[in-house]
Coordinates of C-alpha atoms in Angstrom, one line a residue:
X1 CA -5.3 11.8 294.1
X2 CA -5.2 15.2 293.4
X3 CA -8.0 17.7 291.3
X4 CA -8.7 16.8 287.8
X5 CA -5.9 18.4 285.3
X6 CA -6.9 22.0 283.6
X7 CA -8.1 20.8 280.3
X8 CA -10.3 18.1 282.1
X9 CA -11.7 20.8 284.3
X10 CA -12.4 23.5 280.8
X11 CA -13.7 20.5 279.0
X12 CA -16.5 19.9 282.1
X13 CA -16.9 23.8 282.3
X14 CA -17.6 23.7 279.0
X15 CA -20.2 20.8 278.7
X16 CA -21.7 22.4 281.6
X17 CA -22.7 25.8 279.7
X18 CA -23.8 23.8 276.7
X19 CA -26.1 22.2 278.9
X20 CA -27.3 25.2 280.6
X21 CA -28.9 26.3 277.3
X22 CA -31.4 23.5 277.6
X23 CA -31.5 21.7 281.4
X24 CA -31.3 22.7 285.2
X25 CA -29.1 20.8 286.9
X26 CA -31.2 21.3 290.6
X27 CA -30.2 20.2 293.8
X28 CA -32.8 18.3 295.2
X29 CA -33.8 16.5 298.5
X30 CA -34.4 12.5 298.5
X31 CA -36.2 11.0 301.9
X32 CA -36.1 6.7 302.3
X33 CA -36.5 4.9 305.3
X34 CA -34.8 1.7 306.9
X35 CA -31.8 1.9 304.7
X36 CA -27.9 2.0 306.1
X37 CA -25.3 3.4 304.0
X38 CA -24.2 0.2 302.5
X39 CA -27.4 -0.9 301.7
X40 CA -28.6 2.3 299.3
X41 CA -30.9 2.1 296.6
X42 CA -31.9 4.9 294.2
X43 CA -35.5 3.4 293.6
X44 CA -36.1 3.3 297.7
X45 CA -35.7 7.1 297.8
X46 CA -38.7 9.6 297.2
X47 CA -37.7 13.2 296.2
X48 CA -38.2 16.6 298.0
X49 CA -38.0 19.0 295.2
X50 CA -38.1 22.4 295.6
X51 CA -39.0 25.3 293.0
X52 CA -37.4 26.1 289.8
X53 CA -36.3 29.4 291.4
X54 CA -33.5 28.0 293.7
X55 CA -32.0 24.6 295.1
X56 CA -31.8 22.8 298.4
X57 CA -29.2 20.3 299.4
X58 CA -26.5 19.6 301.8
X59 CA -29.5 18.1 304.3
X60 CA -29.3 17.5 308.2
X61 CA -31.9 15.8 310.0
X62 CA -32.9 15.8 313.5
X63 CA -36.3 13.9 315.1
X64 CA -38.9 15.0 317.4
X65 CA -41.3 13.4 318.4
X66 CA -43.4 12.1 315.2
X67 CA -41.9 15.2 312.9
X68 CA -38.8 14.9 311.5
X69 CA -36.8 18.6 310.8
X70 CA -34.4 18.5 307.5
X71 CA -32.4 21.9 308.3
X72 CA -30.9 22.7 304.3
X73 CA -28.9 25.1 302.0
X74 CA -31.4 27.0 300.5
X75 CA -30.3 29.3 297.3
X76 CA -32.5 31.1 295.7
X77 CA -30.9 32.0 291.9
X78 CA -31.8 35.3 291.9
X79 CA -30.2 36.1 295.6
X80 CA -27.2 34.6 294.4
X81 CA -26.3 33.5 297.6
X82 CA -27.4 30.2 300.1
X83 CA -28.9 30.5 303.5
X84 CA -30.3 27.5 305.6
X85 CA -34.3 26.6 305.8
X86 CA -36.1 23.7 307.3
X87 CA -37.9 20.9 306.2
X88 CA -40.8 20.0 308.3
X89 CA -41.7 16.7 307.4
X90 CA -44.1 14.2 308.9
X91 CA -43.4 10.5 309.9
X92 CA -43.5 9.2 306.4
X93 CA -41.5 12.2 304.8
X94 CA -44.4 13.7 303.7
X95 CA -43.3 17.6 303.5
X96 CA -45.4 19.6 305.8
X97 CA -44.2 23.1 306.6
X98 CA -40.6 24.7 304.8
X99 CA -39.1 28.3 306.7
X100 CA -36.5 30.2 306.4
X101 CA -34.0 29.7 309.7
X102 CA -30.9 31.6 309.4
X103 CA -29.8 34.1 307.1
X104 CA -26.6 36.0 306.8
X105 CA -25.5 38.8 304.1
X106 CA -22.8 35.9 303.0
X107 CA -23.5 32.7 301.8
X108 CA -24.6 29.7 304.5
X109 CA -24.6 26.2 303.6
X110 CA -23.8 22.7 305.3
X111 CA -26.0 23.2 308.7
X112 CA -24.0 20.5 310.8
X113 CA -26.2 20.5 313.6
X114 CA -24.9 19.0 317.0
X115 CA -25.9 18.6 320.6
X116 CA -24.1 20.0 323.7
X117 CA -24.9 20.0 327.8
X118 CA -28.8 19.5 326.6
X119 CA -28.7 22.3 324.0
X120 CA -28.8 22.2 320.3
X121 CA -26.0 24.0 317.9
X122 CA -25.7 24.5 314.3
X123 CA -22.3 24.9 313.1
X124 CA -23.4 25.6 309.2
X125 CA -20.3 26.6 306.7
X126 CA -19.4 30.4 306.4
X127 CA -16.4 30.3 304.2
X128 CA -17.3 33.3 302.1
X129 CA -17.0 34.7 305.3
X130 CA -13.5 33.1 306.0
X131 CA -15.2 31.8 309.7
X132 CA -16.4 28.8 311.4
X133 CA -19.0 30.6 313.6
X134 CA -21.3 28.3 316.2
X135 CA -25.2 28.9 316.7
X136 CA -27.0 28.0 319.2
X137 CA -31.1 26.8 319.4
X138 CA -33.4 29.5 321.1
X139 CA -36.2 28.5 319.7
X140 CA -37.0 25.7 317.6
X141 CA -36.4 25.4 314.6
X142 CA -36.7 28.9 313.8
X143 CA -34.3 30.9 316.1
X144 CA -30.8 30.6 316.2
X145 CA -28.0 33.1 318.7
X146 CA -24.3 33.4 317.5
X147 CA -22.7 32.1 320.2
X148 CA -18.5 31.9 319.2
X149 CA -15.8 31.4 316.3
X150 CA -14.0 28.9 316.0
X151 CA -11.8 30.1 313.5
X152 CA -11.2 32.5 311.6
X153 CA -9.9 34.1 308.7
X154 CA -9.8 30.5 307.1
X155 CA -11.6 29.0 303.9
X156 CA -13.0 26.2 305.9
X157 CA -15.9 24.1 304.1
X158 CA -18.3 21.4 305.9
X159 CA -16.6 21.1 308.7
X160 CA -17.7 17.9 310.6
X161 CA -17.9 17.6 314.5
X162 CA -17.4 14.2 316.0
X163 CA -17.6 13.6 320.1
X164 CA -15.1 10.6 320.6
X165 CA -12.8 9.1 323.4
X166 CA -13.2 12.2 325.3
X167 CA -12.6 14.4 322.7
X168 CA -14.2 16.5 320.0
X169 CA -12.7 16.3 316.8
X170 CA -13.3 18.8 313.8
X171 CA -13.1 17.6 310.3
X172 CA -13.0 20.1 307.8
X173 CA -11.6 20.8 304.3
X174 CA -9.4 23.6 304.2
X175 CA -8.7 25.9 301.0
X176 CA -4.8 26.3 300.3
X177 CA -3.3 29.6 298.8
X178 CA -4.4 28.8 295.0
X179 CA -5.7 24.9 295.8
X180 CA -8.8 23.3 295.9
X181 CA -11.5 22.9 298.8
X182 CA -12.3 19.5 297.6
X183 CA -9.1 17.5 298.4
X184 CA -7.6 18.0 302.2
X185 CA -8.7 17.1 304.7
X186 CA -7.9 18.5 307.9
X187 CA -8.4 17.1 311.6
X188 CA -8.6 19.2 314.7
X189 CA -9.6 18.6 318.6
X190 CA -10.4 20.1 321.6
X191 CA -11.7 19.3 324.7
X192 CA -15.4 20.7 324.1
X193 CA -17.2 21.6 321.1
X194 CA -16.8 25.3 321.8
X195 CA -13.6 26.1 322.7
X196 CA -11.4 28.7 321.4
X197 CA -8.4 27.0 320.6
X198 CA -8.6 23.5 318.6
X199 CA -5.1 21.3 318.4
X200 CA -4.0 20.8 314.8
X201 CA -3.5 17.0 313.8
X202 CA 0.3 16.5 312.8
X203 CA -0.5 14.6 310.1
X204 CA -2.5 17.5 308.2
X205 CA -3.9 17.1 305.6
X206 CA -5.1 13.9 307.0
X207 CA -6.8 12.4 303.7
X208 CA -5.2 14.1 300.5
X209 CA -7.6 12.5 297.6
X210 CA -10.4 14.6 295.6
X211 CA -12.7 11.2 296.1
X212 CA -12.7 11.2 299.7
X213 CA -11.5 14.3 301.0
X214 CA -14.6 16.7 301.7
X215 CA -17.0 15.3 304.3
X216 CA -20.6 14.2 303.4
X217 CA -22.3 14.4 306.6
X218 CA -21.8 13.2 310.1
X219 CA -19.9 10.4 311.0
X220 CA -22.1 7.3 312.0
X221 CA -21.4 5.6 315.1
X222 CA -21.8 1.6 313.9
X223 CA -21.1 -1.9 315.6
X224 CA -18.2 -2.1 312.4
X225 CA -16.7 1.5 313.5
X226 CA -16.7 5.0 312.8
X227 CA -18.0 5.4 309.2
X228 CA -16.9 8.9 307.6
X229 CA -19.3 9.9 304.8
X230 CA -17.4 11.7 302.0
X231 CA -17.4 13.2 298.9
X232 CA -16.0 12.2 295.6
X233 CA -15.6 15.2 293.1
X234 CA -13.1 13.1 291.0
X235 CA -15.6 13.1 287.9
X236 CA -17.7 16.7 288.8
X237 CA -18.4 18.3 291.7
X238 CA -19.8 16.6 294.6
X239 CA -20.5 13.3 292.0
X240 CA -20.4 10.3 294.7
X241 CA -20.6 9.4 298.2
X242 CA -18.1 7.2 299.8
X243 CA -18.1 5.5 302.8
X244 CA -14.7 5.4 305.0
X245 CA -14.2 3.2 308.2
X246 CA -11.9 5.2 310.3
X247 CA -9.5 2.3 311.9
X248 CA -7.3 5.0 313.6
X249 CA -8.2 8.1 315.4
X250 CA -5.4 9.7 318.0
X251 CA -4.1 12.7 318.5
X252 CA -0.8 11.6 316.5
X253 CA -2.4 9.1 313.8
X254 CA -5.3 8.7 311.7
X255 CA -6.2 6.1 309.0
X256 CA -9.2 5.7 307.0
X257 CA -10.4 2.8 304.5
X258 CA -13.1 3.2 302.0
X259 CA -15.6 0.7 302.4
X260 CA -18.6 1.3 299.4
X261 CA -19.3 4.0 297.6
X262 CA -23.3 5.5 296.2
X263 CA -23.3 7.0 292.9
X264 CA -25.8 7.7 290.3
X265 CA -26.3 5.7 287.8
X266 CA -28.5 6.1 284.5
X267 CA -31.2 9.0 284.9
X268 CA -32.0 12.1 285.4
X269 CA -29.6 12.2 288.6
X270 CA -26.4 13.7 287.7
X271 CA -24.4 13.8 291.4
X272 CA -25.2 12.8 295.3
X273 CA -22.9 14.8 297.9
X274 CA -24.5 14.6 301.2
X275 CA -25.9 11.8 303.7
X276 CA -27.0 11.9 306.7
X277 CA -29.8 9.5 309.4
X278 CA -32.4 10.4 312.3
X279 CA -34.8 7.6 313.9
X280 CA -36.1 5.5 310.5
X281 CA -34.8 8.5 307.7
X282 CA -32.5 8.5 305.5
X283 CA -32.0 11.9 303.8
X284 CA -29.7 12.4 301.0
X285 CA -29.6 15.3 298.2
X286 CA -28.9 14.8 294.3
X287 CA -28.4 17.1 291.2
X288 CA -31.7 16.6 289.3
X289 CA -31.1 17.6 285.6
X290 CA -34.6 19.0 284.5
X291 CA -35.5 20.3 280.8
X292 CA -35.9 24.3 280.8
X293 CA -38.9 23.7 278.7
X294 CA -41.9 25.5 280.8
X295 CA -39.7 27.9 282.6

């Protein structure tokens, strides 16, 4: 399926400055516990919202110990540009401590965070800087080294690292000369996460559909398969999450079958693009519309 057609896209643009005059539309946080992905219920979730000033979304979670860490796209309006902060967070998602992690003079979202030979990485999305660049953990959660690129000069968006049948595979949604990021999806491997050449699928673009393209978060490991979170930006961007059982992953084929989908219903929630699990937590983010009045 490919990207809604011009007029659809000017009509949204243009409902979406009409709106400005008198909502924010604010990323926002939502913490629940116990829930799988097809089991998801908007009234199970409790909200993380941040200040009127800026957004968070695009959450990752990790746990340790009784704390749970929710590394985030933080964008402050006025900075006009996203970095990545963390979410301290207690063991009932009770918000605790929030910092500032990583900044770079470009924009940073999408902190896919992943572990390697007992140390942790960050591999968050750089594409205004046209790289996929690697981090690694030197102190946590606060200090992170540049370690490698793994591409480059590339607009690359959330790209997804998966360790399976001893390989590493990189999902990520590539930007075509005059195309859309939200609708291929490209697969990649390599023999460890932080190697310097990664093997194009053959069948690229692998998924070729603005409802399932761009990935959503890391791919669960489940007793019915490999379950690929994605987005569906078929009715705005980053509207719906979809949830794909991968029934073939080689180096020469790949197939994919969507098997529910999470998407906001009546409300003050307006979209849901990101999912992602630790221990009991389930973190998800949402586009909060919130009046102006008070600003």
């Amino acid at each position: 399926m490919s990207p809604p057609p011009l007029w659809s896209r000017l009509l949204r643009r243009l409902e979406k400055q009409i709106a400005s005059r008198f909502f924010l539309d604010q990323w926002i946080i939502l913490i629940g516990r116990g829930m799988e992905f097809d089991s998801l219920q908007w009234a199970a979730f409790r909200p993380l919202v941040p200040p009127r000033d800026r957004y968070w979304a695009d959450p990752f979670v990790i746990q340790k110990g009784e704390r749970y860490y929710v590394f985030v796209e933080e964008k402050p309006y006025a900075l006009g540009r996203g970095h990545i902060a963390c979410l301290s967070l207690d063991g009932e998602g009770s918000l605790l401590e929030h910092r500032v992690v990583l900044e770079r003079p470009y924009h940073l979202s999408y902190p896919f965070l992943f572990e390697y030979e007992q140390a942790l990485y960050m591999l968050p999305e750089s594409a205004a800087h046209r790289t996929l660049d690697v981090y690694r953990c030197t102190h946590f959660p606060d200090e992170w080294q540049f370690v490698r690129t793994l591409m480059s000069d590339v607009y690359a968006v959330d790209a997804t690292l998966l360790a399976w049948d001893r390989k590493w595979w990189l999902f990520v949604n590539l930007k075509e000369a005059g195309g859309s990021s939200l609708d291929a999806l490209y697969l990649f491997h390599a023999d460890q996460p932080l190697a310097e050449r990664w093997i194009p699928h053959p069948r690229n673009p692998i998924v070729r559909d603005v409802r399932s393209a761009r990935p959503a978060g890391r791919v669960l490991v489940t007793e019915a398969g490999l379950i690929r979170p994605s987005q569906d930006s078929s009715r705005r961007y980053g509207y719906a999450l979809r949830f794909n059982r991968i029934t073939k992953l080689t180096a020469t084929e790949y197939q994919e079958r969507c098997l529910s989908t999470f998407a906001p219903v009546s409300g003050g929630m307006r979209a849901v693009h990101t999912f992602n699990q630790a221990g009991e937590l389930t973190v998800i983010d949402a586009v909060l519309r919130r009046r102006l009045r008070g600003l």
